[in-house]
Short mmCIF file of C-alpha atoms in Angstrom, two decimals:
data_model
loop_
_atom_site.label_atom_id
_atom_site.label_comp_id
_atom_site.label_asym_id
_atom_site.label_seq_id
_atom_site.Cartn_x
_atom_site.Cartn_y
_atom_site.Cartn_z
CA UNK V 211 196.38 160.24 161.37
CA UNK V 212 194.55 156.98 160.65
CA UNK V 213 193.97 155.54 157.19
CA UNK V 214 191.96 152.53 156.12
CA UNK V 215 192.11 149.50 153.89
CA UNK V 216 188.44 148.89 153.03
CA UNK V 217 186.26 146.51 151.04
CA UNK V 218 188.63 143.56 151.26
CA UNK V 219 188.28 139.94 152.33
CA UNK V 220 190.24 140.20 155.58
CA UNK V 221 191.89 136.95 156.74
CA UNK V 222 193.11 137.75 160.24
CA UNK V 223 195.28 134.64 160.83
CA UNK V 224 194.36 134.79 164.50
CA UNK V 225 194.02 131.52 166.41
CA UNK V 226 191.48 130.53 165.15
CA UNK V 227 191.51 132.75 162.04
CA UNK V 228 188.57 134.88 160.97
CA UNK V 229 187.53 135.73 157.43
CA UNK V 230 185.69 139.06 157.24
CA UNK V 231 183.77 139.63 154.02
CA UNK V 232 183.80 143.30 152.99
CA UNK V 233 186.26 143.87 155.81
CA UNK V 234 188.46 146.81 156.69
CA UNK V 235 191.64 147.51 158.63
CA UNK V 236 192.39 150.86 160.28
CA UNK V 237 196.06 151.81 160.50
CA UNK V 238 197.50 154.39 162.91
CA UNK V 239 201.25 154.95 162.74
CA UNK V 240 202.98 151.60 162.36
CA UNK V 241 200.20 149.55 163.94
CA UNK V 242 196.69 148.27 163.38
CA UNK V 243 194.01 150.20 165.26
CA UNK V 244 190.81 148.38 164.30
CA UNK V 245 189.65 145.39 162.28
CA UNK V 246 186.07 144.65 161.26
CA UNK V 247 183.36 145.07 158.65
CA UNK V 248 183.99 148.07 156.41
CA UNK V 249 180.83 149.85 157.56
CA UNK V 250 181.86 149.64 161.22
CA UNK V 251 185.46 150.70 160.66
CA UNK V 252 184.52 153.61 158.41
CA UNK V 253 181.97 154.76 160.98
CA UNK V 254 184.73 154.88 163.60
CA UNK V 255 187.09 156.74 161.22
CA UNK V 256 184.82 158.85 158.98
CA UNK V 257 187.58 161.28 157.92
CA UNK V 258 190.27 158.69 157.23
CA UNK V 259 191.84 158.26 153.81
CA UNK V 260 190.73 154.98 152.24
CA UNK V 261 192.68 152.46 150.19
CA UNK V 262 189.97 150.48 148.39
CA UNK V 263 190.91 146.81 148.27
CA UNK V 264 188.19 146.18 145.67
CA UNK V 265 187.41 142.72 146.96
CA UNK V 266 191.03 141.56 147.20
CA UNK V 267 192.28 139.35 150.03
CA UNK V 268 193.94 141.17 152.92
CA UNK V 269 196.51 139.02 154.76
CA UNK V 270 199.30 139.69 157.25
CA UNK V 271 202.68 140.15 155.58
CA UNK V 272 204.53 136.85 155.43
CA UNK V 273 207.38 136.12 157.84
CA UNK V 274 210.53 134.26 156.76
CA UNK V 275 212.15 132.65 159.78
CA UNK V 276 215.53 131.90 158.17
CA UNK V 277 217.16 133.27 155.03
CA UNK V 278 220.51 134.24 153.48
CA UNK V 279 220.58 137.51 151.56
CA UNK V 280 224.23 136.92 150.69
CA UNK V 281 223.49 134.02 148.34
CA UNK V 282 221.79 136.00 145.56
CA UNK V 283 224.80 135.95 143.21
CA UNK V 284 224.74 132.14 143.10
CA UNK V 285 221.90 132.22 140.57
CA UNK V 286 223.27 130.88 137.27
CA UNK V 287 226.87 130.89 138.49
CA UNK V 288 229.25 128.19 137.11
CA UNK V 289 230.89 126.07 139.81
CA UNK V 290 234.15 125.29 137.96
CA UNK V 291 234.11 121.88 139.60
CA UNK V 292 232.46 118.49 139.46
CA UNK V 293 228.83 118.59 140.62
CA UNK V 294 228.64 118.17 144.39
CA UNK V 295 227.59 114.70 145.49
CA UNK V 296 226.72 115.51 149.11
CA UNK V 297 226.04 118.43 151.42
CA UNK V 298 229.66 118.99 152.60
CA UNK V 299 230.61 119.23 148.91
CA UNK V 300 227.85 121.82 148.36
CA UNK V 301 229.21 123.91 151.22
CA UNK V 302 232.85 123.69 150.13
CA UNK V 303 232.36 124.02 146.37
CA UNK V 304 229.60 126.65 146.37
CA UNK V 305 228.71 128.58 149.51
CA UNK V 306 232.11 128.79 151.22
CA UNK V 307 233.67 130.04 147.99
CA UNK V 308 230.86 132.47 147.19
CA UNK V 309 230.80 134.10 150.63
CA UNK V 310 234.59 134.67 150.42
CA UNK V 311 234.15 136.32 147.00
CA UNK V 312 231.72 138.96 148.28
CA UNK V 313 232.75 142.59 148.65
CA UNK V 314 230.81 145.49 150.16
CA UNK V 315 229.01 146.27 146.92
CA UNK V 316 227.98 142.64 146.49
CA UNK V 317 226.66 142.51 150.06
CA UNK V 318 224.52 145.56 149.38
CA UNK V 319 223.24 144.43 145.98
CA UNK V 320 222.53 140.87 147.04
CA UNK V 321 220.46 142.24 149.91
CA UNK V 322 218.55 144.67 147.70
CA UNK V 323 217.59 142.08 145.07
CA UNK V 324 216.31 139.79 147.80
CA UNK V 325 214.30 142.63 149.34
CA UNK V 326 212.72 143.44 145.98
CA UNK V 327 211.73 139.79 145.69
CA UNK V 328 210.29 139.91 149.22
CA UNK V 329 208.19 143.02 148.55
CA UNK V 330 206.86 141.58 145.31
CA UNK V 331 205.81 138.34 147.04
CA UNK V 332 204.42 139.89 150.23
CA UNK V 333 207.16 138.90 152.69
CA UNK V 334 207.56 141.78 155.13
CA UNK V 335 209.68 140.24 157.92
CA UNK V 336 212.93 138.36 157.27
CA UNK V 337 215.36 136.79 159.73
CA UNK V 338 218.72 136.80 157.95
CA UNK V 339 221.94 134.86 158.58
CA UNK V 340 224.89 136.60 156.91
CA UNK V 341 228.43 135.61 155.86
CA UNK V 342 231.07 137.60 153.94
CA UNK V 343 234.51 136.60 155.29
CA UNK V 344 236.37 139.12 153.11
CA UNK V 345 234.36 142.06 154.47
CA UNK V 346 233.07 141.29 157.96
CA UNK V 347 233.44 144.64 159.73
CA UNK V 348 230.40 146.80 159.07
CA UNK V 349 228.71 144.21 156.86
CA UNK V 350 225.57 144.20 158.98
CA UNK V 351 225.34 147.99 158.61
CA UNK V 352 225.40 147.60 154.83
CA UNK V 353 222.52 145.14 155.04
CA UNK V 354 220.66 147.32 157.55
CA UNK V 355 220.86 150.36 155.27
CA UNK V 356 219.37 148.33 152.41
CA UNK V 357 216.56 147.07 154.65
CA UNK V 358 215.74 150.63 155.75
CA UNK V 359 215.80 151.83 152.14
CA UNK V 360 213.35 149.09 151.19
CA UNK V 361 211.15 149.72 154.23
CA UNK V 362 210.95 146.07 155.27
CA UNK V 363 211.53 144.46 158.67
CA UNK V 364 214.61 142.29 159.28
CA UNK V 365 216.59 140.63 162.06
CA UNK V 366 220.30 140.44 161.24
CA UNK V 367 223.32 138.50 162.48
CA UNK V 368 226.77 137.48 161.29
CA UNK V 369 227.57 133.76 161.21
CA UNK V 370 230.60 133.15 163.41
CA UNK V 371 232.80 130.28 162.21
CA UNK V 372 236.32 128.95 162.63
CA UNK V 373 236.61 127.91 159.00
CA UNK V 374 238.37 131.20 158.07
CA UNK V 375 240.86 131.14 160.93
CA UNK V 376 240.90 132.62 164.44
CA UNK V 377 240.91 136.27 163.29
CA UNK V 378 237.87 135.64 161.11
CA UNK V 379 236.09 134.09 164.10
CA UNK V 380 236.99 137.03 166.34
CA UNK V 381 235.86 139.50 163.67
CA UNK V 382 232.50 137.71 163.40
CA UNK V 383 232.01 137.91 167.16
CA UNK V 384 232.89 141.63 167.12
CA UNK V 385 230.46 142.33 164.28
CA UNK V 386 227.59 140.60 166.09
CA UNK V 387 228.39 142.39 169.34
CA UNK V 388 228.71 145.79 167.69
CA UNK V 389 225.47 145.51 165.73
CA UNK V 390 223.47 144.11 168.67
CA UNK V 391 224.58 147.02 170.84
CA UNK V 392 223.66 149.44 168.07
CA UNK V 393 220.14 148.03 167.78
CA UNK V 394 219.79 148.09 171.55
CA UNK V 395 220.74 151.79 171.55
CA UNK V 396 218.18 152.49 168.83
CA UNK V 397 215.50 150.76 170.86
CA UNK V 398 216.48 152.51 174.09
CA UNK V 399 216.45 155.98 172.51
CA UNK V 400 213.35 155.51 170.36
CA UNK V 401 215.30 155.73 167.12
CA UNK V 402 212.89 154.70 164.33
CA UNK V 403 215.52 152.37 162.88
CA UNK V 404 214.88 150.13 165.87
CA UNK V 405 211.26 149.68 164.78
CA UNK V 406 212.28 147.78 161.65
CA UNK V 407 215.67 146.30 162.56
CA UNK V 408 216.50 143.66 165.14
CA UNK V 409 219.57 141.56 165.92
CA UNK V 410 220.58 138.14 167.15
CA UNK V 411 223.98 136.45 167.60
CA UNK V 412 224.94 134.35 164.59
CA UNK V 413 226.84 131.07 164.63
CA UNK V 414 227.35 128.98 161.51
CA UNK V 415 227.01 125.42 162.82
CA UNK V 416 228.42 123.14 165.47
CA UNK V 417 230.84 121.48 163.02
CA UNK V 418 232.58 124.77 162.12
CA UNK V 419 232.68 126.38 165.57
CA UNK V 420 235.22 125.01 168.03
CA UNK V 421 234.98 125.11 171.83
CA UNK V 422 237.04 128.30 172.32
CA UNK V 423 235.11 130.32 169.77
CA UNK V 424 231.81 128.92 171.03
CA UNK V 425 232.66 129.90 174.61
CA UNK V 426 233.58 133.45 173.53
CA UNK V 427 230.35 133.82 171.58
CA UNK V 428 228.22 132.48 174.44
CA UNK V 429 229.87 134.86 176.91
CA UNK V 430 229.21 137.85 174.62
CA UNK V 431 225.61 136.84 173.92
CA UNK V 432 224.84 136.28 177.59
CA UNK V 433 226.28 139.69 178.47
CA UNK V 434 224.10 141.28 175.78
CA UNK V 435 220.98 139.33 176.80
CA UNK V 436 220.39 137.80 173.36
CA UNK V 437 220.08 134.34 171.86
CA UNK V 438 221.62 132.67 168.82
CA UNK V 439 220.71 131.98 165.21
CA UNK V 440 222.50 128.78 164.13
CA UNK V 441 222.26 125.91 161.63
CA UNK V 442 221.58 122.66 163.51
CA UNK V 443 221.80 119.11 162.16
CA UNK V 444 221.02 120.19 158.61
CA UNK V 445 222.97 117.17 157.36
CA UNK V 446 223.97 113.91 159.00
CA UNK V 447 227.59 115.11 158.79
CA UNK V 448 226.86 117.65 161.57
CA UNK V 449 225.77 114.84 163.90
CA UNK V 450 228.69 112.63 162.90
CA UNK V 451 231.19 115.41 163.55
CA UNK V 452 229.75 116.17 166.98
CA UNK V 453 229.76 112.53 168.02
CA UNK V 454 233.35 112.06 166.84
CA UNK V 455 234.81 115.26 168.31
CA UNK V 456 232.63 115.91 171.37
CA UNK V 457 231.15 112.50 172.16
CA UNK V 458 227.57 113.76 172.03
CA UNK V 459 225.05 114.64 169.33
CA UNK V 460 224.78 118.19 168.00
CA UNK V 461 221.85 119.44 170.08
CA UNK V 462 223.37 117.91 173.21
CA UNK V 463 226.62 119.74 172.54
CA UNK V 464 224.82 123.06 171.98
CA UNK V 465 222.80 122.60 175.17
CA UNK V 466 225.94 121.75 177.16
CA UNK V 467 227.78 124.82 175.87
CA UNK V 468 224.95 127.26 176.57
CA UNK V 469 223.76 127.95 173.02
CA UNK V 470 220.20 126.69 173.37
CA UNK V 471 217.47 128.62 175.14
CA UNK V 472 214.17 130.45 174.63
CA UNK V 473 215.81 133.19 172.52
CA UNK V 474 217.72 130.83 170.20
CA UNK V 475 216.62 129.97 166.66
CA UNK V 476 217.85 126.65 165.27
CA UNK V 477 217.65 126.36 161.49
CA UNK V 478 216.80 122.98 159.90
CA UNK V 479 217.11 120.27 162.63
CA UNK V 480 216.71 117.64 159.90
CA UNK V 481 218.64 114.88 161.68
CA UNK V 482 217.67 115.39 165.33
CA UNK V 483 216.63 112.30 167.29
CA UNK V 484 214.04 111.97 170.05
CA UNK V 485 216.47 112.96 172.81
CA UNK V 486 217.49 116.06 170.90
CA UNK V 487 213.86 116.97 170.27
CA UNK V 488 213.25 116.70 174.01
CA UNK V 489 216.22 119.02 174.64
CA UNK V 490 214.89 121.57 172.14
CA UNK V 491 211.52 121.45 173.89
CA UNK V 492 212.91 121.67 177.42
CA UNK V 493 215.18 124.62 176.55
CA UNK V 494 212.29 126.27 174.65
CA UNK V 495 214.58 126.76 171.65
CA UNK V 496 212.85 127.65 168.37
CA UNK V 497 213.26 125.85 165.04
CA UNK V 498 212.86 126.99 161.43
CA UNK V 499 211.98 124.52 158.69
CA UNK V 500 213.17 125.05 155.08
CA UNK V 501 211.69 122.28 152.92
CA UNK V 502 212.71 123.64 149.49
CA UNK V 503 216.34 123.98 150.54
CA UNK V 504 216.39 120.59 152.26
CA UNK V 505 215.04 118.95 149.10
CA UNK V 506 217.50 120.85 146.89
CA UNK V 507 220.46 119.81 149.06
CA UNK V 508 219.13 116.25 149.41
CA UNK V 509 219.76 116.32 153.16
CA UNK V 510 216.47 114.74 154.19
CA UNK V 511 213.15 115.79 155.72
CA UNK V 512 213.01 117.27 159.20
CA UNK V 513 210.84 115.50 161.81
CA UNK V 514 208.53 118.50 162.05
CA UNK V 515 205.55 116.52 163.31
CA UNK V 516 207.56 115.00 166.16
CA UNK V 517 209.04 118.36 167.13
CA UNK V 518 205.65 120.11 167.15
CA UNK V 519 204.11 117.21 169.10
CA UNK V 520 206.85 117.66 171.72
CA UNK V 521 205.95 121.35 172.07
CA UNK V 522 208.77 122.82 169.98
CA UNK V 523 207.91 126.02 168.12
CA UNK V 524 208.63 125.24 164.46
CA UNK V 525 208.33 128.07 161.94
CA UNK V 526 208.96 128.31 158.23
CA UNK V 527 211.96 129.87 156.47
CA UNK V 528 213.41 129.69 152.96
CA UNK V 529 217.22 129.40 153.45
CA UNK V 530 217.83 131.88 150.64
CA UNK V 531 215.34 130.48 148.15
CA UNK V 532 212.84 132.94 146.65
CA UNK V 533 210.97 135.05 149.18
CA UNK V 534 207.63 133.67 148.02
CA UNK V 535 206.65 132.08 151.33
CA UNK V 536 203.47 130.72 149.78
CA UNK V 537 205.70 128.48 147.67
CA UNK V 538 207.46 127.35 150.86
CA UNK V 539 204.07 126.50 152.41
CA UNK V 540 203.20 124.32 149.42
CA UNK V 541 206.56 122.55 149.58
CA UNK V 542 206.09 121.81 153.28
CA UNK V 543 202.61 120.45 152.63
CA UNK V 544 203.83 118.08 149.90
CA UNK V 545 207.26 116.84 150.98
CA UNK V 546 206.11 115.40 154.31
CA UNK V 547 203.38 113.40 152.56
CA UNK V 548 205.73 111.77 150.09
CA UNK V 549 208.38 111.24 152.78
CA UNK V 550 205.90 109.53 155.11
CA UNK V 551 204.01 107.91 152.22
CA UNK V 552 200.93 109.05 154.11
CA UNK V 553 198.49 111.67 152.73
CA UNK V 554 197.57 112.57 156.32
CA UNK V 555 201.06 113.86 157.08
CA UNK V 556 201.46 117.65 157.39
CA UNK V 557 197.90 118.85 156.96
CA UNK V 558 197.13 122.27 155.57
CA UNK V 559 196.17 123.49 159.06
CA UNK V 560 199.65 122.58 160.30
CA UNK V 561 201.29 124.49 157.47
CA UNK V 562 199.16 127.55 158.19
CA UNK V 563 200.07 127.31 161.89
CA UNK V 564 203.79 127.18 161.08
CA UNK V 565 203.70 130.01 158.55
CA UNK V 566 201.68 132.37 160.73
CA UNK V 567 201.28 131.43 164.41
CA UNK V 568 204.67 129.73 164.89
CA UNK V 569 206.54 132.29 162.79
CA UNK V 570 204.86 135.01 164.83
CA UNK V 571 206.24 133.40 168.01
CA UNK V 572 209.72 133.43 166.50
CA UNK V 573 209.36 137.06 165.40
CA UNK V 574 208.27 137.93 168.95
CA UNK V 575 211.84 137.18 170.05
CA UNK V 576 212.93 140.30 168.17
CA UNK V 577 210.02 142.79 168.03
CA UNK V 578 207.82 144.06 170.88
CA UNK V 579 204.46 143.99 169.05
CA UNK V 580 202.67 141.12 167.29
CA UNK V 581 203.44 140.14 163.70
CA UNK V 582 201.79 137.65 161.38
CA UNK V 583 198.28 138.57 162.50
CA UNK V 584 195.68 141.23 161.66
CA UNK V 585 194.52 142.43 165.07
CA UNK V 586 194.49 145.71 167.01
CA UNK V 587 197.96 146.46 168.39
CA UNK V 588 199.78 144.32 165.83
CA UNK V 589 202.25 145.88 163.43
CA UNK V 590 200.55 147.12 160.27
CA UNK V 591 202.40 144.66 158.02
CA UNK V 592 199.72 143.84 155.45
CA UNK V 593 199.42 142.55 151.90
CA UNK V 594 196.66 142.66 149.31
CA UNK V 595 196.23 139.79 146.86
CA UNK V 596 194.07 139.65 143.74
CA UNK V 597 193.08 136.05 144.42
CA UNK V 598 189.49 135.52 143.29
CA UNK V 599 188.25 132.26 144.81
CA UNK V 600 185.86 130.27 142.63
CA UNK V 601 184.64 128.23 145.61
CA UNK V 602 183.52 129.63 149.00
CA UNK V 603 186.39 130.88 151.15
CA UNK V 604 185.73 130.51 154.88
CA UNK V 605 187.75 130.41 158.08
CA UNK V 606 187.35 126.62 158.04
CA UNK V 607 188.74 126.06 154.55
CA UNK V 608 191.25 128.94 154.41
CA UNK V 609 194.25 126.57 154.85
CA UNK V 610 193.35 124.71 151.66
CA UNK V 611 192.90 127.92 149.69
CA UNK V 612 196.41 128.88 150.89
CA UNK V 613 197.89 125.60 149.71
CA UNK V 614 196.01 125.03 146.46
CA UNK V 615 195.14 128.55 145.30
CA UNK V 616 196.87 131.54 146.88
CA UNK V 617 200.40 132.38 145.76
CA UNK V 618 202.88 135.23 146.06
CA UNK V 619 202.21 136.09 142.43
CA UNK V 620 198.77 137.31 143.55
CA UNK V 621 200.29 140.06 145.74
CA UNK V 622 199.45 143.53 144.43
CA UNK V 623 200.18 145.73 147.45
CA UNK V 624 202.72 145.34 150.26
CA UNK V 625 202.65 147.41 153.46
CA UNK V 626 205.18 147.29 156.31
CA UNK V 627 204.81 149.29 159.49
CA UNK V 628 201.95 151.24 157.94
CA UNK V 629 204.07 152.33 154.96
CA UNK V 630 203.06 151.27 151.45
CA UNK V 631 206.09 149.70 149.73
CA UNK V 632 204.30 148.43 146.63
CA UNK V 633 200.91 149.52 145.31
CA UNK V 634 199.16 147.85 142.39
CA UNK V 635 202.42 145.96 141.72
CA UNK V 636 204.46 149.17 141.41
CA UNK V 637 207.44 149.33 143.76
CA UNK V 638 207.54 152.63 145.63
CA UNK V 639 210.76 152.44 147.65
CA UNK V 640 213.26 150.62 145.41
CA UNK V 641 214.21 151.10 141.75
CA UNK V 642 214.10 147.49 140.57
CA UNK V 643 215.43 148.16 137.06
CA UNK V 644 218.45 150.12 138.32
CA UNK V 645 219.27 147.64 141.08
CA UNK V 646 219.00 144.66 138.71
CA UNK V 647 221.28 146.40 136.21
CA UNK V 648 223.87 147.11 138.92
CA UNK V 649 223.71 143.49 140.09
CA UNK V 650 224.15 142.16 136.52
CA UNK V 651 227.16 144.41 136.04
CA UNK V 652 228.75 143.32 139.33
CA UNK V 653 227.99 139.59 139.05
CA UNK V 654 230.89 138.85 136.62
CA UNK V 655 233.32 140.39 139.13
CA UNK V 656 232.04 138.12 141.90
CA UNK V 657 231.98 135.11 139.58
CA UNK V 658 235.61 135.73 138.58
CA UNK V 659 236.66 135.91 142.23
CA UNK V 660 234.74 132.68 142.83
CA UNK V 661 236.63 131.04 139.92
CA UNK V 662 239.97 132.20 141.29
CA UNK V 663 239.15 130.86 144.75
CA UNK V 664 238.13 127.51 143.25
CA UNK V 665 241.37 127.27 141.25
CA UNK V 666 243.49 128.19 144.27
CA UNK V 667 241.81 125.52 146.39
CA UNK V 668 242.43 122.87 143.75
CA UNK V 669 246.10 123.92 143.63
#
């Protein structure tokens, strides 16, 4: 049975985008059936139930091409150490202690609070990269159950690494393999869980995955017919390690060992050189750009313009920052200008292309129908925003309204797969107050484990 969103300003985000004044979207099942002026759509579906947008913007749900649900408990947490002075310090003193402190309850709660944040800010598709070395087996199922409870769309993987010993590496490989096969069974049998959930094969980064573990992971992924989700050259230390140990730069090593390819997603790529960019393009590997995280970690600014000019698909992620992807768009727009000292760098059209068209190409690795666009046949992942433009809003100037006006705080209604998850800012699938209270109660337990790990490492 079809239902309609009517009387909205529909921004299709097609290439090129259209802006339909008094527009409507017809939804059948989990997909879009028709897009057009309200009068035309209502004439085609005269008996359909109508959700009146009342002049609000109607956009595709945002896509986040790289995130970390597991990092939620870091907010406000004391480090019990001197402030990190570089990226390796940040990893060792914060993230590699926090992930070891996580238990099953923390994995679940950290996922749920991130999903609440995503619904509130209109992010309906998230590509997650998980780590919890103290509870690896079944961890992706815990996350998957939370995603299904929320009603959002997510691609999951476990980051394989050697930093927790050979058994930890083997357990990470097993968890990826098990979950990928499970998703493949869901898809093959028409299980509805396979409509929302997808899987890739996670690797942490070149500098924490040795040749034996890498070869095992590549063999498993090739047998399963999937690609990888891996951090690449986020910091110069990754390149330095690869040159010292393997005699080649990071992307060259990953290409040589069979990690790169059209199904592989490389997060960051801040320090890639021209040869590595050429390898990313020739292997048709995808890249996600996380400007807020890169600024926060002081690792540098990725050569996004050069990668896109070479034909590399570069999307936009958040690396565990808030799931307000409109904030990520603004950061991308600004940081490249100040880095290049050129106001022409990273135009608003480029940011829109990354956030919608390029992210849609990345999402197409994992789901069979289009995302990030309002068009017949695309998934009905839609958001309504109470943004009231005080200058004309057209297809030509939409990118600048996105950068200088529209924000996740404007989102009033979030829909994923035709299901309304939030209406008029009221969450319908998750109890935010209860989940936040549970997380607050559990945070001191995780923080105490973190403190004990820090003390043990310092001896």
